[in-house]
Amino acid sequence: MSSSVDMKTYIDEAEAALLHTYNRYQIVFDKGEGVHLYDINGKEYLDFCGGIAVFALGYSNSAYKEALKSQVDKIIHTSNYFYNVPAVEAAKALKKASGMDRVFFTNSGAEAVEGALKAARKYAYLKDGTTDHEIIALEHSFHGRTFGALSVTGNPKYREAFEPMIGGVKFGKMNDLESIKALVNDKTCAIIMETVQGEGGIYPAEPAFLEGVRALCDANDILLILDEIQCGMGRTGTMFAWQKYGVKPDIMTSAKGLTCGVPGGAFLMTEKVAQNSLKAGDHGTTYGGNPLAAIATATVLSEYERLDVLGNVRVVGAYLYDKLEELASRLGPSVIAGHRGVGLMQGLEFTSPVGPIIERCMSAGLVLINAGSNIIRFVPPLVITKSDVDAMLSILEKCI
Ligand SMILES: Cc1ncc(COP(=O)(O)O)c(C=O)c1O
């Protein structure tokens, strides 16, 4: 049997055994090295997807790999009945990186959003003793697939078949402060938004909008929840995207690059919210913050410092931005409808669906993903170099 037959065999077996909830590319990956992936036939792919904005450190970070291996040899799970050293290290490092006061570790991004919403509802409940508090979210947002996260996801297509949602959620528009103000009433307990919308098409919040939302929250004692699951962990050039705006959330969520591949996430809050929301018995998880996930977070954060990952994102992100601008002007407005984003989170909007371009890039050895039907999303590992950007662009341009 040739190895290409093997690939098809695995795909057929996967389709026979797994629930079909993903439309997958017809590739079975086997390993990663640096910023490259290799399929089971040994074909090399330059990775500008990073496991959907996850593998910030690329695939060959030896400190990360060794930390995980030695933790496997020690212990990988203890339960939250007990303390473990990696979770303490991870929480301390995350507090330092974010300036937030308290951390709750989860198993995924969606679960971090769930916890953030529960904390906001509890905060409001403790304030006025009632239970019908409302949350404002944004159109085109994405916060995950569990019920709470889905309820605040601003794309009706994801929600429709699963109604009713958690209730009390209203949707305003990104960068339209008046649309948010119009939704605020004395039942509003939180405004949740991505600092830079990811799945919805790479839309950064404008500074005036985020400042306005913060002021609105302050004036009405509403909690601002910033979802930094995709745009956080250095992707836009600061550790968390909101740090560039000088606007601090009351609660924030993190995942993806936080653990760089080991399932994990977190929600963090200020001391004020912590003192007035979730208490012992209100929230929990079996796995969240277990030693394996926690050592991943602690090591990721120390590697960010050692490698100056943020510095690299700023330099290479600016280079990518300029190169995509050049490409956009070469191709012209009949092909390119827009270019948005910052750092290593950028989107190139085409005038027609990008599926065929992405398929051709995959065949040519470049992994790219979309964000909406017409937008190619660039969310590579944060350790890519300018020459990786050049290599990506030369394949992409041939495939357009
Ligand atoms: C902004 C944002 N929030 C939440 C999620 C959900 O995270 P997870 O897939 O880990 O549940 C995602 C995933 O893409 C995301 O981009």
Short mmCIF file of C-alpha atoms and ligand atoms in Angstrom, two decimals:
data_model
loop_
_atom_site.label_atom_id
_atom_site.label_comp_id
_atom_site.label_asym_id
_atom_site.label_seq_id
_atom_site.Cartn_x
_atom_site.Cartn_y
_atom_site.Cartn_z
CA MET A 1 0.00 0.00 0.00
CA SER A 2 1.47 3.37 -1.00
CA SER A 3 1.49 6.10 1.60
CA SER A 4 -1.02 8.18 -0.36
CA VAL A 5 -3.45 5.27 -0.08
CA ASP A 6 -2.72 5.34 3.67
CA MET A 7 -3.86 8.98 3.83
CA LYS A 8 -7.19 8.12 2.21
CA THR A 9 -7.60 5.08 4.43
CA TYR A 10 -7.16 7.16 7.56
CA ILE A 11 -9.58 9.77 6.30
CA ASP A 12 -12.20 7.11 5.48
CA GLU A 13 -11.73 5.55 8.91
CA ALA A 14 -12.07 8.96 10.54
CA GLU A 15 -15.27 9.66 8.64
CA ALA A 16 -16.66 6.27 9.66
CA ALA A 17 -15.90 6.77 13.35
CA LEU A 18 -16.11 10.48 14.15
CA LEU A 19 -19.21 12.63 14.29
CA HIS A 20 -19.19 14.76 11.17
CA THR A 21 -19.15 18.24 12.70
CA TYR A 22 -16.09 19.54 10.83
CA ASN A 23 -15.58 19.97 7.10
CA ARG A 24 -11.95 18.98 7.15
CA TYR A 25 -9.21 19.45 4.59
CA GLN A 26 -8.12 16.07 3.21
CA ILE A 27 -4.81 16.03 5.07
CA VAL A 28 -3.59 13.87 7.95
CA PHE A 29 -0.82 15.66 9.83
CA ASP A 30 1.88 13.66 11.48
CA LYS A 31 4.33 16.09 13.06
CA GLY A 32 5.53 19.64 13.31
CA GLU A 33 8.98 21.23 13.28
CA GLY A 34 9.66 24.94 13.71
CA VAL A 35 6.84 26.63 11.79
CA HIS A 36 6.29 23.70 9.44
CA LEU A 37 3.87 20.79 9.51
CA TYR A 38 4.40 17.40 7.87
CA ASP A 39 1.65 15.08 6.71
CA ILE A 40 1.90 11.31 7.00
CA ASN A 41 3.45 11.15 3.52
CA GLY A 42 6.23 13.47 4.64
CA LYS A 43 5.00 16.47 2.63
CA GLU A 44 6.02 19.78 4.23
CA TYR A 45 3.60 22.68 4.80
CA LEU A 46 4.40 26.21 5.97
CA ASP A 47 1.94 26.83 8.80
CA PHE A 48 0.11 30.16 8.80
CA CYS A 49 -2.77 28.75 10.82
CA GLY A 50 -0.94 27.64 13.98
CA GLY A 51 -3.70 25.23 14.99
CA ILE A 52 -6.13 28.23 14.79
CA ALA A 53 -4.00 30.80 16.58
CA VAL A 54 -2.71 28.30 19.14
CA PHE A 55 0.89 27.27 18.50
CA ALA A 56 2.47 30.59 19.41
CA LEU A 57 5.89 29.05 20.03
CA GLY A 58 5.89 26.87 16.92
CA TYR A 59 6.50 23.14 17.09
CA SER A 60 10.10 22.87 18.21
CA ASN A 61 10.34 24.80 21.45
CA SER A 62 12.48 22.48 23.53
CA ALA A 63 11.81 24.16 26.92
CA TYR A 64 8.07 23.65 26.36
CA LYS A 65 8.47 20.05 25.25
CA GLU A 66 10.83 19.15 28.07
CA ALA A 67 8.59 20.77 30.69
CA LEU A 68 5.63 18.71 29.49
CA LYS A 69 7.65 15.50 29.36
CA SER A 70 9.01 15.87 32.85
CA GLN A 71 5.56 16.77 34.19
CA VAL A 72 4.16 13.60 32.59
CA ASP A 73 6.77 11.63 34.50
CA LYS A 74 5.81 13.33 37.77
CA ILE A 75 2.02 13.70 37.73
CA ILE A 76 -0.50 15.05 35.26
CA HIS A 77 -3.62 15.37 37.38
CA THR A 78 -4.49 15.85 41.03
CA SER A 79 -8.04 17.42 40.99
CA ASN A 80 -8.94 20.78 42.45
CA TYR A 81 -9.39 19.33 45.92
CA PHE A 82 -5.64 19.95 46.21
CA TYR A 83 -3.02 22.53 45.24
CA ASN A 84 -0.32 21.86 42.67
CA VAL A 85 2.91 23.77 42.08
CA PRO A 86 2.59 24.32 38.29
CA ALA A 87 -0.85 25.95 38.78
CA VAL A 88 0.61 28.34 41.35
CA GLU A 89 3.46 29.23 38.97
CA ALA A 90 1.08 29.64 36.04
CA ALA A 91 -1.37 31.83 37.98
CA LYS A 92 1.43 34.08 39.30
CA ALA A 93 2.91 34.51 35.82
CA LEU A 94 -0.50 35.19 34.29
CA LYS A 95 -1.33 37.81 36.91
CA LYS A 96 1.98 39.50 36.19
CA ALA A 97 1.46 39.42 32.42
CA SER A 98 -2.11 40.70 32.56
CA GLY A 99 -2.24 42.97 35.61
CA MET A 100 -5.44 41.17 36.60
CA ASP A 101 -5.81 39.93 40.18
CA ARG A 102 -7.34 36.44 40.17
CA VAL A 103 -7.27 33.50 37.80
CA PHE A 104 -9.58 30.52 37.27
CA PHE A 105 -8.18 27.83 34.96
CA THR A 106 -10.51 26.11 32.50
CA ASN A 107 -10.15 23.43 29.82
CA SER A 108 -11.05 25.50 26.77
CA GLY A 109 -11.93 28.95 25.54
CA ALA A 110 -15.67 28.35 25.57
CA GLU A 111 -15.44 27.22 29.17
CA ALA A 112 -13.56 30.40 30.07
CA VAL A 113 -16.41 32.41 28.55
CA GLU A 114 -18.94 30.38 30.55
CA GLY A 115 -17.11 31.20 33.76
CA ALA A 116 -16.84 34.89 32.88
CA LEU A 117 -20.59 35.10 32.24
CA LYS A 118 -21.37 33.29 35.49
CA ALA A 119 -19.11 35.66 37.42
CA ALA A 120 -20.88 38.67 35.89
CA ARG A 121 -24.34 37.32 36.68
CA LYS A 122 -23.30 36.52 40.26
CA TYR A 123 -21.83 40.01 40.70
CA ALA A 124 -25.15 41.56 39.66
CA TYR A 125 -27.14 39.10 41.79
CA LEU A 126 -25.14 40.00 44.89
CA LYS A 127 -25.74 43.66 44.14
CA ASP A 128 -29.53 43.71 43.83
CA GLY A 129 -30.75 40.21 44.75
CA THR A 130 -32.56 39.71 41.44
CA THR A 131 -31.86 37.11 38.77
CA ASP A 132 -32.95 38.50 35.40
CA HIS A 133 -29.77 40.31 34.44
CA GLU A 134 -28.93 41.08 30.85
CA ILE A 135 -25.73 40.84 28.86
CA ILE A 136 -24.78 42.91 25.85
CA ALA A 137 -22.70 41.19 23.18
CA LEU A 138 -21.69 42.20 19.66
CA GLU A 139 -22.86 41.18 16.22
CA HIS A 140 -20.32 39.06 14.31
CA SER A 141 -18.67 38.01 17.55
CA PHE A 142 -17.56 34.47 18.31
CA HIS A 143 -17.22 33.18 21.85
CA GLY A 144 -17.49 29.38 21.52
CA ARG A 145 -19.95 26.54 21.10
CA THR A 146 -21.25 25.79 24.60
CA PHE A 147 -24.64 27.22 25.52
CA GLY A 148 -23.52 30.31 27.40
CA ALA A 149 -20.76 31.11 24.92
CA LEU A 150 -23.11 30.46 22.00
CA SER A 151 -25.74 32.71 23.55
CA VAL A 152 -23.36 35.67 23.29
CA THR A 153 -22.03 34.71 19.85
CA GLY A 154 -23.32 37.25 17.36
CA ASN A 155 -23.85 34.99 14.40
CA PRO A 156 -27.43 33.64 14.24
CA LYS A 157 -26.35 30.75 11.99
CA TYR A 158 -24.52 29.12 14.91
CA ARG A 159 -27.41 29.61 17.37
CA GLU A 160 -30.57 29.00 15.42
CA ALA A 161 -31.03 25.22 15.76
CA PHE A 162 -30.17 25.30 19.44
CA GLU A 163 -32.62 27.92 20.71
CA PRO A 164 -33.57 28.84 23.35
CA MET A 165 -30.26 30.32 24.40
CA ILE A 166 -29.51 31.44 27.98
CA GLY A 167 -31.73 34.51 27.61
CA GLY A 168 -31.25 38.15 28.42
CA VAL A 169 -28.64 38.69 25.68
CA LYS A 170 -28.82 41.66 23.31
CA PHE A 171 -26.53 42.43 20.41
CA GLY A 172 -24.97 45.77 19.53
CA LYS A 173 -22.49 46.65 16.81
CA MET A 174 -18.70 46.72 16.96
CA ASN A 175 -17.39 50.29 16.76
CA ASP A 176 -20.85 51.80 17.13
CA LEU A 177 -21.10 53.11 20.66
CA GLU A 178 -24.60 54.45 20.20
CA SER A 179 -25.82 50.94 19.35
CA ILE A 180 -24.48 49.74 22.71
CA LYS A 181 -25.79 52.70 24.71
CA ALA A 182 -29.26 52.04 23.30
CA LEU A 183 -29.24 48.55 24.87
CA VAL A 184 -28.16 49.50 28.40
CA ASN A 185 -30.79 49.45 31.13
CA ASP A 186 -30.76 48.85 34.87
CA LYS A 187 -30.72 45.08 34.29
CA THR A 188 -27.52 45.11 32.25
CA CYS A 189 -24.76 43.26 34.12
CA ALA A 190 -22.03 42.88 31.50
CA ILE A 191 -20.79 43.83 28.06
CA ILE A 192 -18.78 41.07 26.42
CA MET A 193 -16.66 41.59 23.33
CA GLU A 194 -13.49 40.45 21.61
CA THR A 195 -10.90 43.23 21.59
CA VAL A 196 -10.21 42.16 18.01
CA GLN A 197 -12.98 40.06 16.47
CA GLY A 198 -11.43 36.90 15.04
CA GLU A 199 -13.84 34.41 13.49
CA GLY A 200 -16.15 37.28 12.51
CA GLY A 201 -13.58 38.61 10.04
CA ILE A 202 -10.67 40.32 11.90
CA TYR A 203 -12.26 43.55 13.09
CA PRO A 204 -10.22 45.45 15.73
CA ALA A 205 -12.11 47.63 18.20
CA GLU A 206 -11.45 51.30 17.52
CA PRO A 207 -9.82 53.00 20.53
CA ALA A 208 -12.68 55.51 20.93
CA PHE A 209 -15.22 52.68 20.90
CA LEU A 210 -13.42 50.62 23.56
CA GLU A 211 -12.87 53.71 25.70
CA GLY A 212 -16.53 54.58 25.30
CA VAL A 213 -17.65 51.09 26.31
CA ARG A 214 -15.38 51.27 29.37
CA ALA A 215 -16.84 54.64 30.36
CA LEU A 216 -20.37 53.31 29.87
CA CYS A 217 -19.58 50.34 32.10
CA ASP A 218 -18.06 52.57 34.78
CA ALA A 219 -21.01 54.93 34.77
CA ASN A 220 -23.51 52.08 35.23
CA ASP A 221 -21.51 49.54 37.29
CA ILE A 222 -21.59 47.12 34.35
CA LEU A 223 -18.74 44.63 34.02
CA LEU A 224 -16.62 44.76 30.88
CA ILE A 225 -15.63 41.25 29.75
CA LEU A 226 -12.92 41.21 27.08
CA ASP A 227 -12.55 37.92 25.23
CA GLU A 228 -8.84 37.61 24.47
CA ILE A 229 -8.97 33.96 23.48
CA GLN A 230 -7.84 34.59 19.91
CA CYS A 231 -6.40 38.11 20.00
CA GLY A 232 -4.56 37.70 23.32
CA MET A 233 -1.31 36.02 24.28
CA GLY A 234 0.81 38.40 22.25
CA ARG A 235 -0.89 37.98 18.90
CA THR A 236 -1.35 41.72 18.36
CA GLY A 237 2.04 42.74 19.80
CA THR A 238 1.10 43.28 23.45
CA MET A 239 0.48 40.36 25.78
CA PHE A 240 -3.23 41.11 25.71
CA ALA A 241 -4.76 43.24 22.98
CA TRP A 242 -6.51 45.55 25.45
CA GLN A 243 -3.16 46.60 26.94
CA LYS A 244 -2.48 48.66 23.82
CA TYR A 245 -5.69 50.65 24.36
CA GLY A 246 -5.08 51.48 27.99
CA VAL A 247 -8.56 50.11 28.74
CA LYS A 248 -8.67 47.41 31.40
CA PRO A 249 -11.49 44.86 31.56
CA ASP A 250 -13.16 43.71 34.77
CA ILE A 251 -13.01 40.13 33.53
CA MET A 252 -11.02 38.69 30.65
CA THR A 253 -10.82 35.31 29.00
CA SER A 254 -7.80 33.55 27.56
CA ALA A 255 -7.08 30.19 25.88
CA LYS A 256 -5.37 29.01 22.66
CA GLY A 257 -1.79 30.34 23.00
CA LEU A 258 -2.13 30.23 26.77
CA THR A 259 -1.30 26.54 26.72
CA CYS A 260 0.03 26.23 23.14
CA GLY A 261 -1.63 22.93 22.36
CA VAL A 262 -2.45 21.28 25.68
CA PRO A 263 -6.20 21.86 26.20
CA GLY A 264 -6.62 24.81 28.54
CA GLY A 265 -7.97 28.28 29.15
CA ALA A 266 -8.60 30.77 31.91
CA PHE A 267 -10.77 33.63 33.00
CA LEU A 268 -9.27 36.37 35.10
CA MET A 269 -10.82 39.18 37.09
CA THR A 270 -10.05 42.19 39.21
CA GLU A 271 -10.04 41.88 42.98
CA LYS A 272 -13.25 43.90 43.17
CA VAL A 273 -15.10 41.40 40.98
CA ALA A 274 -13.50 38.44 42.75
CA GLN A 275 -14.65 39.69 46.13
CA ASN A 276 -18.18 40.18 44.86
CA SER A 277 -18.92 37.22 42.59
CA LEU A 278 -17.97 33.54 42.51
CA LYS A 279 -17.45 31.89 45.88
CA ALA A 280 -16.53 28.34 46.95
CA GLY A 281 -19.09 25.98 45.47
CA ASP A 282 -20.22 28.37 42.71
CA HIS A 283 -17.99 27.09 39.95
CA GLY A 284 -15.59 24.24 39.27
CA THR A 285 -14.01 21.79 36.86
CA THR A 286 -12.29 18.43 37.24
CA TYR A 287 -9.36 19.11 34.92
CA GLY A 288 -8.96 22.89 34.84
CA GLY A 289 -5.50 23.98 36.01
CA ASN A 290 -4.19 20.44 36.27
CA PRO A 291 -0.41 20.13 36.47
CA LEU A 292 0.03 19.27 32.79
CA ALA A 293 -1.98 22.23 31.45
CA ALA A 294 -0.54 24.53 34.10
CA ILE A 295 3.09 23.66 33.38
CA ALA A 296 2.31 24.43 29.75
CA THR A 297 1.06 27.93 30.68
CA ALA A 298 3.94 28.63 33.06
CA THR A 299 6.47 27.57 30.44
CA VAL A 300 4.77 29.44 27.60
CA LEU A 301 4.89 32.65 29.62
CA SER A 302 8.54 32.25 30.55
CA GLU A 303 9.44 31.40 26.95
CA TYR A 304 7.64 34.55 25.75
CA GLU A 305 10.02 36.58 27.88
CA ARG A 306 13.15 34.64 27.01
CA LEU A 307 12.47 34.76 23.26
CA ASP A 308 10.98 38.28 23.22
CA VAL A 309 7.97 36.91 21.39
CA LEU A 310 6.14 40.24 21.63
CA GLY A 311 9.05 42.06 19.97
CA ASN A 312 9.01 39.53 17.14
CA VAL A 313 5.25 39.94 16.66
CA ARG A 314 5.63 43.71 16.38
CA VAL A 315 8.44 43.52 13.81
CA VAL A 316 7.19 40.61 11.71
CA GLY A 317 3.55 41.68 12.09
CA ALA A 318 4.37 45.12 10.67
CA TYR A 319 6.30 43.46 7.83
CA LEU A 320 3.33 41.17 7.08
CA TYR A 321 1.04 44.21 7.13
CA ASP A 322 3.15 46.10 4.59
CA LYS A 323 3.51 43.07 2.34
CA LEU A 324 -0.24 42.39 2.37
CA GLU A 325 -0.87 46.06 1.55
CA GLU A 326 1.49 45.72 -1.43
CA LEU A 327 -0.27 42.55 -2.53
CA ALA A 328 -3.67 44.22 -2.18
CA SER A 329 -2.64 47.16 -4.31
CA ARG A 330 -1.08 44.85 -6.94
CA LEU A 331 -4.27 42.81 -7.19
CA GLY A 332 -6.55 45.83 -7.03
CA PRO A 333 -10.07 46.38 -5.72
CA SER A 334 -11.66 43.93 -8.15
CA VAL A 335 -9.92 41.12 -6.22
CA ILE A 336 -9.22 42.53 -2.74
CA ALA A 337 -12.03 44.21 -0.81
CA GLY A 338 -10.04 45.06 2.31
CA HIS A 339 -7.10 44.37 4.62
CA ARG A 340 -7.42 44.56 8.40
CA GLY A 341 -5.71 43.51 11.57
CA VAL A 342 -2.62 44.04 13.62
CA GLY A 343 0.47 42.05 14.57
CA LEU A 344 0.10 38.42 13.60
CA MET A 345 -3.68 38.55 13.41
CA GLN A 346 -4.58 39.89 10.00
CA GLY A 347 -7.27 39.33 7.43
CA LEU A 348 -7.34 39.87 3.69
CA GLU A 349 -10.87 40.24 2.37
CA PHE A 350 -11.49 39.13 -1.19
CA THR A 351 -14.40 40.02 -3.41
CA SER A 352 -15.32 36.34 -3.77
CA PRO A 353 -15.08 33.18 -1.62
CA VAL A 354 -11.54 32.19 -0.67
CA GLY A 355 -12.13 28.42 -0.37
CA PRO A 356 -10.54 27.57 -3.75
CA ILE A 357 -7.48 29.75 -2.99
CA ILE A 358 -6.98 28.04 0.36
CA GLU A 359 -7.30 24.59 -1.28
CA ARG A 360 -4.64 25.52 -3.84
CA CYS A 361 -2.36 26.83 -1.07
CA MET A 362 -2.70 23.55 0.82
CA SER A 363 -1.72 21.61 -2.32
CA ALA A 364 1.25 23.96 -2.73
CA GLY A 365 2.39 23.37 0.87
CA LEU A 366 0.94 26.36 2.71
CA VAL A 367 -1.66 26.08 5.48
CA LEU A 368 -4.00 29.08 5.63
CA ILE A 369 -7.52 29.40 7.01
CA ASN A 370 -10.49 31.64 6.40
CA ALA A 371 -12.61 33.84 8.69
CA GLY A 372 -15.96 34.06 6.98
CA SER A 373 -16.29 33.00 3.35
CA ASN A 374 -14.34 35.85 1.72
CA ILE A 375 -11.53 36.47 4.20
CA ILE A 376 -8.16 34.76 4.48
CA ARG A 377 -6.98 34.87 8.08
CA PHE A 378 -3.28 35.01 8.95
CA VAL A 379 -2.69 33.68 12.49
CA PRO A 380 0.71 31.96 12.26
CA PRO A 381 2.98 30.89 15.12
CA LEU A 382 4.32 34.05 16.78
CA VAL A 383 7.92 33.01 16.15
CA ILE A 384 7.76 33.27 12.35
CA THR A 385 10.37 35.35 10.55
CA LYS A 386 10.23 37.84 7.69
CA SER A 387 11.52 35.12 5.35
CA ASP A 388 8.58 32.88 6.38
CA VAL A 389 6.30 35.78 5.42
CA ASP A 390 8.07 36.06 2.05
CA ALA A 391 7.72 32.31 1.49
CA MET A 392 4.03 32.45 2.40
CA LEU A 393 3.36 35.35 0.06
CA SER A 394 5.10 33.80 -2.90
CA ILE A 395 2.88 30.68 -2.59
CA LEU A 396 -0.26 32.70 -1.89
CA GLU A 397 0.17 35.01 -4.85
CA LYS A 398 0.60 32.06 -7.23
CA CYS A 399 -2.56 30.48 -5.83
CA ILE A 400 -4.81 33.55 -6.17
C1 LIG B 1 -12.61 34.85 20.54
C2 LIG B 1 -12.91 33.42 20.84
N1 LIG B 1 -13.59 33.10 21.96
C3 LIG B 1 -13.86 31.84 22.28
C4 LIG B 1 -13.46 30.78 21.47
C5 LIG B 1 -13.76 29.38 21.87
O1 LIG B 1 -12.59 28.72 22.27
P1 LIG B 1 -12.53 27.12 22.28
O2 LIG B 1 -12.61 26.68 20.85
O3 LIG B 1 -11.21 26.80 22.94
O4 LIG B 1 -13.70 26.65 23.09
C6 LIG B 1 -12.75 31.07 20.30
C7 LIG B 1 -12.34 29.98 19.39
O5 LIG B 1 -12.02 30.16 18.25
C8 LIG B 1 -12.48 32.41 19.97
O6 LIG B 1 -11.81 32.74 18.86
#
